[in-house]
Coordinates of N, CA and C in Angstrom, one line a residue:
D1 N -75.0 -45.8 10.1 CA -74.0 -46.4 9.1 C -74.3 -45.8 7.4
V2 N -73.1 -45.6 6.9 CA -72.3 -44.8 5.5 C -71.9 -46.0 4.9
T3 N -72.9 -46.0 3.5 CA -72.5 -46.9 2.6 C -71.5 -46.6 1.7
N4 N -71.6 -44.7 1.8 CA -70.8 -44.3 0.3 C -70.3 -43.0 0.6
I5 N -68.9 -42.7 0.4 CA -68.7 -41.1 0.7 C -67.7 -41.1 -0.4
D6 N -67.9 -40.0 -1.2 CA -67.9 -39.6 -2.4 C -67.3 -38.1 -2.1
S7 N -66.2 -37.5 -1.9 CA -65.5 -36.4 -1.4 C -64.4 -35.7 -1.8
V8 N -64.5 -34.4 -2.2 CA -63.5 -34.1 -2.7 C -62.5 -33.2 -1.6
G9 N -63.1 -33.7 -0.5 CA -61.8 -32.3 0.6 C -61.9 -33.2 2.0
L10 N -61.8 -32.6 2.7 CA -61.1 -33.4 3.7 C -62.1 -34.0 4.6
I11 N -62.1 -35.0 5.3 CA -62.7 -35.6 5.7 C -62.6 -36.2 7.5
T12 N -63.6 -36.1 8.1 CA -62.7 -36.0 9.8 C -63.7 -36.8 10.8
A13 N -63.1 -37.6 11.0 CA -64.0 -39.0 12.1 C -63.1 -39.0 13.0
R14 N -64.5 -38.7 13.7 CA -64.2 -38.6 15.7 C -63.7 -39.6 16.7
T15 N -64.6 -40.6 15.7 CA -64.0 -41.7 16.8 C -63.5 -43.0 16.0
G16 N -62.7 -42.5 14.9 CA -61.9 -43.8 13.9 C -62.5 -44.1 13.1
L17 N -62.1 -44.9 12.2 CA -62.5 -45.4 10.9 C -62.5 -47.3 11.0
K18 N -63.6 -47.5 10.2 CA -63.3 -48.8 10.3 C -64.0 -48.8 8.5
V19 N -63.0 -49.8 7.7 CA -63.4 -50.3 6.6 C -63.5 -51.9 6.4
L20 N -64.4 -52.3 5.9 CA -64.8 -53.7 6.2 C -64.5 -54.5 4.7
A21 N -64.9 -55.6 4.1 CA -65.1 -55.9 3.1 C -64.3 -55.1 2.0
G22 N -65.0 -54.1 1.5 CA -65.0 -54.1 0.3 C -63.1 -53.0 0.0
G23 N -62.4 -53.0 1.4 CA -61.4 -52.1 1.2 C -61.5 -50.8 1.1
A24 N -60.3 -50.3 1.3 CA -60.3 -48.3 0.9 C -59.0 -48.3 0.0
D25 N -59.6 -47.5 -0.8 CA -58.6 -46.9 -1.9 C -58.4 -45.7 -2.1
I26 N -57.3 -45.4 -1.4 CA -56.8 -44.0 -1.0 C -55.4 -43.1 -2.0
T27 N -55.8 -42.5 -2.8 CA -54.9 -41.7 -3.8 C -54.5 -40.2 -3.3
G28 N -52.9 -40.5 -3.0 CA -52.5 -39.2 -2.4 C -51.8 -39.4 -1.6
H29 N -51.4 -38.2 -0.7 CA -50.7 -38.3 0.0 C -51.8 -39.3 1.8
T30 N -51.0 -39.5 2.6 CA -51.5 -39.9 3.5 C -50.7 -40.3 4.8
E31 N -51.0 -39.6 6.3 CA -50.5 -39.7 7.4 C -50.7 -40.6 8.3
L32 N -50.3 -41.1 8.7 CA -51.0 -42.2 10.0 C -50.2 -42.1 11.2
D33 N -51.0 -42.0 12.4 CA -50.0 -41.8 13.9 C -49.8 -43.3 13.8
N34 N -50.5 -44.2 13.6 CA -50.4 -45.9 14.2 C -51.0 -46.8 12.8
L35 N -50.3 -47.4 12.3 CA -51.4 -48.4 11.4 C -50.7 -49.8 12.2
N36 N -52.2 -50.7 12.2 CA -52.0 -51.9 12.5 C -52.0 -52.6 11.7
V37 N -51.5 -53.8 10.9 CA -51.8 -54.8 10.4 C -51.5 -56.1 10.2
A38 N -53.0 -56.7 9.9 CA -53.3 -57.7 10.8 C -53.3 -59.1 9.6
G39 N -53.3 -58.9 8.5 CA -52.8 -59.5 7.4 C -51.5 -59.1 6.5
V40 N -51.6 -59.4 4.9 CA -50.7 -59.0 4.1 C -50.4 -57.6 4.0
S41 N -49.6 -56.8 3.4 CA -49.2 -55.7 3.0 C -48.3 -55.5 1.9
T42 N -49.0 -55.6 0.6 CA -48.5 -55.2 -0.3 C -47.9 -53.7 -0.9
F43 N -46.4 -53.5 -0.9 CA -46.0 -52.0 -1.9 C -45.5 -52.5 -3.3
S44 N -46.0 -51.4 -3.8 CA -45.5 -51.6 -5.1 C -44.5 -50.8 -5.1
N45 N -44.2 -49.8 -4.5 CA -42.7 -48.7 -4.6 C -41.7 -49.1 -3.2
A46 N -40.7 -48.2 -3.1 CA -39.9 -48.7 -2.0 C -40.7 -48.2 -0.8
V47 N -40.6 -48.5 0.5 CA -41.5 -48.3 2.1 C -40.0 -47.2 2.4
K48 N -40.4 -46.3 3.3 CA -39.1 -45.7 3.9 C -39.5 -45.0 5.0
L49 N -38.5 -45.1 6.5 CA -38.6 -44.7 7.3 C -38.1 -43.6 7.8
E50 N -38.3 -42.8 8.2 CA -37.7 -41.4 8.2 C -37.6 -40.8 10.1
G51 N -36.3 -39.9 9.8 CA -36.1 -39.1 10.5 C -36.0 -40.4 11.9
G52 N -36.8 -40.0 13.3 CA -36.2 -41.0 14.0 C -37.1 -42.0 14.4
L53 N -37.8 -41.7 13.3 CA -38.7 -43.4 13.4 C -38.0 -44.2 12.2
G54 N -36.7 -44.3 11.9 CA -35.9 -45.0 11.2 C -35.4 -46.5 11.8
N55 N -36.5 -47.5 12.3 CA -36.2 -48.3 13.3 C -37.3 -49.5 12.8
L56 N -36.8 -50.8 12.0 CA -37.3 -52.0 11.4 C -37.7 -52.9 12.7
T57 N -38.4 -53.3 13.1 CA -38.8 -54.2 14.1 C -39.5 -55.3 13.4
V58 N -38.9 -56.9 13.0 CA -39.6 -57.8 12.3 C -40.1 -58.7 13.8
E59 N -41.0 -59.4 13.9 CA -41.4 -60.0 15.2 C -42.0 -61.5 14.5
G60 N -41.8 -62.3 15.8 CA -42.4 -63.3 14.9 C -41.2 -65.1 14.7
N61 N -42.0 -66.0 13.9 CA -40.9 -66.9 13.4 C -40.3 -67.3 12.6
N62 N -41.5 -66.6 11.3 CA -41.0 -66.4 10.0 C -40.1 -65.0 9.6
G63 N -39.5 -64.3 10.6 CA -38.7 -63.6 10.4 C -38.8 -62.8 9.2
L64 N -38.1 -62.3 7.9 CA -37.9 -61.5 7.4 C -37.6 -62.1 6.2
T65 N -38.5 -61.8 5.4 CA -38.3 -62.8 3.9 C -38.1 -61.1 2.6
I66 N -37.1 -61.6 1.7 CA -36.6 -60.9 1.0 C -36.7 -61.7 -0.4
T67 N -37.8 -61.8 -1.7 CA -37.9 -63.1 -2.4 C -37.6 -62.2 -3.7
N68 N -37.1 -62.2 -4.4 CA -36.7 -61.5 -6.2 C -35.1 -62.9 -6.3
A69 N -35.2 -62.2 -7.5 CA -34.3 -63.3 -8.8 C -33.0 -63.2 -7.7
N70 N -32.1 -62.1 -7.3 CA -31.1 -61.7 -6.9 C -31.6 -60.5 -5.4
P71 N -32.0 -61.5 -4.8 CA -31.9 -60.7 -3.4 C -30.9 -60.1 -2.4
K72 N -30.8 -58.9 -1.8 CA -29.9 -57.4 -1.1 C -30.8 -57.5 -0.3
L73 N -29.7 -56.9 1.0 CA -30.1 -56.4 2.0 C -29.1 -54.9 1.4
I74 N -29.1 -53.6 1.4 CA -28.2 -52.4 1.3 C -28.0 -51.5 3.0
F75 N -27.3 -51.4 2.7 CA -27.1 -50.5 4.1 C -26.0 -49.1 3.7
T76 N -26.8 -48.1 4.3 CA -26.6 -46.6 3.8 C -26.3 -46.2 5.0
D77 N -25.1 -45.2 5.4 CA -24.9 -44.3 6.4 C -25.4 -42.9 6.0
T78 N -24.8 -42.1 7.0 CA -25.5 -40.8 7.0 C -24.8 -39.8 5.9
D79 N -23.7 -40.8 5.0 CA -23.6 -39.6 4.0 C -23.9 -40.1 2.6
H80 N -25.3 -41.0 2.5 CA -26.4 -41.1 1.7 C -26.0 -42.4 0.7
G81 N -24.4 -42.8 0.5 CA -23.9 -43.3 -0.4 C -24.0 -45.5 0.1
P82 N -24.1 -45.9 -0.4 CA -24.2 -47.5 -0.2 C -22.8 -47.9 0.5
D83 N -22.6 -48.2 1.5 CA -21.0 -49.1 2.0 C -21.3 -50.5 1.8
F84 N -22.5 -50.7 2.3 CA -22.2 -52.6 2.2 C -23.2 -53.5 1.6
S85 N -23.7 -54.5 1.3 CA -24.7 -54.9 1.1 C -24.4 -56.3 0.7
I86 N -25.6 -56.9 1.7 CA -25.7 -58.5 1.5 C -26.9 -59.2 0.3
R87 N -25.6 -60.2 -0.5 CA -26.8 -60.5 -1.1 C -26.3 -62.0 -1.5
A88 N -27.8 -62.8 -2.1 CA -27.8 -63.9 -2.2 C -27.9 -64.2 -4.0
N89 N -27.2 -65.2 -4.5 CA -27.3 -65.2 -6.0 C -26.6 -66.4 -6.5
G90 N -27.1 -66.9 -7.4 CA -26.2 -67.9 -7.7 C -25.4 -69.1 -6.6
G91 N -26.3 -69.4 -6.0 CA -26.5 -70.0 -4.8 C -25.0 -70.0 -3.6
Q92 N -24.8 -68.7 -3.6 CA -23.9 -67.8 -3.0 C -24.5 -66.6 -2.1
F93 N -24.0 -66.5 -0.6 CA -24.0 -65.6 -0.1 C -23.3 -64.4 -0.2
R94 N -23.3 -63.2 -0.4 CA -22.5 -62.4 -0.2 C -22.2 -61.1 0.8
V95 N -21.3 -60.9 1.2 CA -21.2 -59.7 1.9 C -20.2 -59.1 1.1
R96 N -20.8 -57.6 0.4 CA -20.1 -56.9 -0.8 C -19.9 -55.2 -0.3
S97 N -18.8 -55.0 -0.3 CA -18.6 -53.5 0.1 C -19.1 -52.7 -1.2
D98 N -20.0 -52.2 -1.1 CA -20.7 -51.0 -2.3 C -19.2 -50.4 -2.8
S99 N -19.1 -49.6 -1.9 CA -18.2 -48.2 -1.6 C -16.8 -48.7 -2.5
Q100 N -16.1 -50.0 -2.9 CA -15.4 -50.2 -2.7 C -15.5 -51.2 -4.1
A101 N -16.7 -51.4 -4.7 CA -16.8 -52.1 -5.5 C -16.8 -53.8 -5.3
K102 N -16.3 -54.0 -4.3 CA -15.7 -55.6 -4.2 C -16.6 -56.8 -3.0
D103 N -16.4 -58.3 -3.4 CA -17.0 -58.9 -2.0 C -15.9 -58.8 -1.8
R104 N -16.5 -58.9 -0.4 CA -15.6 -59.8 1.2 C -15.4 -60.4 1.5
L105 N -16.9 -61.6 1.4 CA -17.0 -62.7 2.1 C -18.2 -64.0 1.3
I106 N -17.5 -64.3 0.5 CA -18.6 -64.8 0.3 C -18.8 -66.7 0.6
I107 N -20.3 -67.1 1.0 CA -20.5 -68.6 1.5 C -21.3 -69.2 0.1
A108 N -20.3 -70.4 -0.3 CA -21.2 -71.2 -1.1 C -22.1 -72.3 -0.6
S109 N -23.6 -72.3 -0.9 CA -24.3 -73.8 -1.0 C -23.1 -74.7 -0.5
D110 N -22.1 -74.8 -1.2 CA -21.9 -76.6 -0.2 C -21.0 -76.0 1.1
G111 N -20.9 -74.8 1.3 CA -20.3 -74.7 2.5 C -19.0 -74.0 2.6
Q112 N -18.2 -73.7 0.9 CA -17.0 -73.2 0.9 C -17.4 -72.0 1.6
V113 N -16.2 -71.0 2.4 CA -16.0 -69.5 2.2 C -14.9 -69.1 1.6
Q114 N -15.1 -68.4 1.2 CA -14.2 -67.4 0.5 C -14.1 -66.2 1.2
I115 N -12.7 -65.5 1.6 CA -12.6 -64.5 2.5 C -11.6 -63.4 1.4
R116 N -12.2 -62.3 1.1 CA -11.6 -61.4 0.0 C -10.5 -60.8 1.0
E117 N -9.5 -60.0 0.6 CA -8.2 -59.4 1.1 C -8.0 -60.6 2.4
T118 N -8.3 -59.5 3.8 CA -7.5 -60.0 4.7 C -8.2 -60.7 5.3
L119 N -7.5 -62.1 5.7 CA -8.6 -62.4 7.4 C -7.4 -62.1 9.1
D120 N -7.7 -62.0 9.8 CA -7.3 -61.1 11.1 C -7.9 -61.8 11.6
V121 N -6.8 -63.2 12.3 CA -7.5 -63.7 13.0 C -6.7 -63.6 14.8
N122 N -7.1 -63.5 15.8 CA -6.2 -62.6 17.0 C -6.6 -63.7 18.2
R123 N -7.4 -64.8 17.6 CA -7.1 -65.9 19.0 C -7.1 -67.5 17.8
H124 N -7.1 -67.9 19.0 CA -6.8 -69.8 18.6 C -8.3 -69.9 17.5
T125 N -7.8 -70.6 16.2 CA -8.9 -71.1 15.5 C -8.7 -72.1 15.2
D126 N -9.6 -73.4 14.9 CA -9.8 -74.6 14.6 C -10.1 -74.6 13.1
L127 N -9.7 -74.6 12.0 CA -9.9 -75.0 10.6 C -10.0 -76.4 9.8
S128 N -10.8 -76.9 9.7 CA -10.5 -78.0 9.2 C -10.0 -78.0 7.9
N129 N -10.5 -77.2 6.8 CA -9.3 -77.1 5.8 C -9.8 -76.2 5.1
V130 N -8.1 -75.7 4.9 CA -7.9 -74.0 4.4 C -7.2 -74.4 3.0
L131 N -7.6 -73.6 2.1 CA -7.0 -73.7 0.8 C -6.9 -71.9 0.8
I132 N -5.0 -71.3 0.4 CA -5.0 -70.2 0.6 C -4.5 -69.8 -0.8
A133 N -4.8 -69.3 -2.2 CA -4.9 -69.3 -3.0 C -3.6 -68.1 -4.0
G134 N -3.7 -67.2 -2.7 CA -3.0 -66.0 -2.7 C -1.3 -66.1 -1.4
V135 N -1.2 -65.2 -0.9 CA 0.0 -65.3 0.0 C -0.5 -65.0 1.3
A136 N -0.1 -66.0 2.2 CA -0.5 -66.3 3.2 C 0.9 -65.8 4.0
T137 N 0.8 -65.0 5.4 CA 1.4 -64.7 6.1 C 1.2 -64.4 7.6
F138 N 1.8 -65.7 8.3 CA 1.6 -65.7 9.7 C 2.5 -65.2 10.5
S139 N 2.0 -64.1 11.6 CA 3.2 -63.4 12.6 C 3.3 -64.5 13.7
S140 N 2.5 -65.4 13.8 CA 2.9 -66.3 14.9 C 3.0 -67.9 14.1
N141 N 2.7 -68.9 15.3 CA 3.1 -70.3 14.8 C 2.1 -70.8 14.3
I142 N 2.0 -71.6 13.4 CA 1.2 -72.8 12.9 C 1.1 -73.7 13.6
D143 N 0.4 -74.8 14.3 CA 0.4 -75.5 14.5 C -0.2 -77.0 13.6
A144 N 0.3 -77.5 13.1 CA -0.2 -78.3 12.4 C -0.4 -80.0 12.6
N145 N -1.5 -79.9 13.3 CA -1.5 -81.9 13.4 C -1.7 -83.0 12.8
G146 N -2.3 -82.5 11.9 CA -1.9 -83.5 10.5 C -1.4 -83.3 9.6
T147 N -1.8 -83.0 8.5 CA -0.4 -83.2 7.1 C -0.8 -81.5 6.7
L148 N 0.5 -81.5 6.5 CA 0.6 -79.6 5.6 C 0.9 -80.3 4.6
D149 N 0.2 -79.9 3.3 CA 0.6 -80.0 1.7 C 0.5 -78.7 1.4
V150 N 1.9 -78.3 1.1 CA 2.6 -77.3 0.6 C 3.0 -77.5 -0.9
D151 N 2.0 -76.9 -1.8 CA 2.4 -77.2 -3.5 C 3.0 -75.9 -3.8
G152 N 4.4 -75.8 -4.3 CA 4.6 -74.6 -4.9 C 6.2 -74.5 -4.0
D153 N 6.9 -73.5 -4.0 CA 7.6 -72.2 -3.0 C 7.5 -72.7 -1.9
T154 N 8.4 -72.6 -0.7 CA 8.2 -72.6 0.3 C 9.3 -72.0 1.2
Q155 N 9.4 -70.3 1.4 CA 10.5 -70.1 2.4 C 10.3 -70.1 3.8
L156 N 11.1 -70.8 4.3 CA 11.2 -70.8 5.7 C 12.5 -69.9 6.2
D157 N 12.1 -69.1 7.4 CA 13.9 -68.7 8.2 C 14.4 -69.8 9.2
D158 N 13.7 -70.4 9.5 CA 13.7 -71.6 10.6 C 12.9 -73.0 10.8
L159 N 13.5 -73.9 10.4 CA 12.8 -75.1 10.5 C 13.4 -76.1 11.3
N160 N 12.2 -76.5 12.5 CA 12.9 -77.4 13.5 C 11.8 -78.6 12.7
V161 N 12.3 -79.7 13.2 CA 11.8 -80.8 12.9 C 11.7 -81.7 14.5
A162 N 11.3 -82.3 14.6 CA 11.2 -83.4 16.1 C 10.9 -84.5 15.6
G163 N 10.5 -85.4 14.7 CA 10.3 -86.1 14.1 C 10.8 -86.4 13.0
V164 N 10.1 -87.1 11.8 CA 11.2 -87.7 10.8 C 10.7 -86.9 9.4
A165 N 11.5 -86.5 8.8 CA 11.5 -85.8 8.0 C 11.7 -86.0 6.2
T166 N 10.9 -86.7 5.3 CA 11.0 -87.5 4.5 C 11.5 -86.5 3.2
F167 N 12.0 -86.7 2.5 CA 11.9 -86.0 1.1 C 12.2 -86.7 -0.1
S168 N 10.8 -86.6 -1.0 CA 11.2 -87.6 -2.4 C 11.8 -86.8 -3.2
S169 N 12.5 -85.5 -3.4 CA 13.1 -85.3 -4.1 C 14.5 -85.0 -3.8
G170 N 15.6 -83.9 -4.3 CA 16.1 -83.6 -4.0 C 16.3 -82.3 -2.9
V171 N 17.1 -82.5 -2.0 CA 17.8 -81.5 -0.7 C 18.3 -80.9 -1.4
D172 N 18.3 -79.0 -1.6 CA 19.6 -78.4 -1.8 C 20.0 -77.5 -0.4
A173 N 20.9 -77.7 0.5 CA 21.2 -76.8 1.1 C 22.5 -75.9 0.4
N174 N 22.4 -75.0 0.9 CA 22.9 -73.5 -0.2 C 23.9 -73.6 1.1
G175 N 23.7 -73.4 2.3 CA 24.3 -73.2 3.4 C 25.5 -74.6 4.0
T176 N 25.3 -74.1 5.4 CA 26.0 -75.0 6.4 C 25.0 -76.0 6.6
L177 N 24.6 -77.7 6.5 CA 24.1 -78.3 7.4 C 25.0 -78.8 8.7
S178 N 24.4 -78.9 9.8 CA 24.3 -79.6 10.7 C 23.7 -80.7 11.3
V179 N 24.2 -82.1 11.4 CA 23.6 -83.4 11.5 C 24.5 -83.8 13.0
H180 N 23.1 -84.0 13.8 CA 23.7 -84.4 15.0 C 22.9 -85.9 15.2
G181 N 23.4 -86.7 15.0 CA 23.1 -88.4 15.6 C 23.7 -89.0 14.1
H182 N 23.0 -90.7 13.9 CA 23.4 -91.6 13.2 C 22.7 -90.8 12.0
T183 N 23.4 -90.8 11.1 CA 23.3 -90.2 9.3 C 23.2 -91.6 8.4
T184 N 22.8 -92.1 7.2 CA 22.9 -93.0 6.6 C 22.3 -91.8 4.8
L185 N 23.4 -92.0 4.7 CA 22.8 -91.4 3.1 C 23.9 -92.2 2.0
R186 N 23.2 -91.9 0.9 CA 23.2 -92.6 -0.6 C 23.3 -91.2 -1.6
D187 N 24.2 -91.3 -2.0 CA 24.3 -90.6 -3.7 C 24.4 -89.7 -2.8
V188 N 25.5 -89.5 -2.0 CA 25.8 -88.2 -1.7 C 26.9 -86.9 -3.0
A189 N 27.0 -86.0 -3.2 CA 27.7 -85.3 -4.3 C 27.7 -83.9 -3.2
T190 N 29.3 -83.6 -3.2 CA 29.6 -82.5 -2.2 C 30.8 -81.9 -3.1
T191 N 31.1 -80.7 -2.9 CA 31.7 -79.8 -3.6 C 32.6 -79.0 -2.6
G192 N 34.0 -79.5 -2.1 CA 34.6 -78.7 -1.4 C 34.9 -80.0 0.0
F193 N 35.1 -79.8 0.9 CA 35.7 -80.3 2.1 C 34.1 -80.8 2.8
V194 N 34.7 -82.4 3.3 CA 33.2 -83.3 3.5 C 34.3 -83.0 5.0

């Protein structure tokens, strides 16, 4: 058994090296073919996986934990510029386009989801509560089984109402108004022929 080694040159171990309670303090470049750590590993600087070894696999029930005031994962492709990042800060989960310096998706801790820019939905989607703050363009039908509450100006090329339509304010018809069936009108102002 060797209790102490003080070497300034190369040390070769033929059948492996076992370090017990005191630990190993290694200064300088270290190359390891296989590293199996049973406990906690602490890195005070970046950990870089290069070349064909550029995969990180995390196994176990605890997953991968990133602890920081504003933790984030940065995704960089071959041009070495950060493309996207996933961040958590201020009670919000953010998917950010770093190349454009814009948040694309924000999920708040209360469940509110904000989609910045464009949402392209190509299939049937059930949404229980949707708030649109900007312009919404629909290239297909909107099926509103409940209340559709629109505040502000609404421009419709074709409106087909199968049930009752109630207007709490005035109705301004600048074109032809065609009414089929029984109609009760009060306080009607007309200009021209009736």
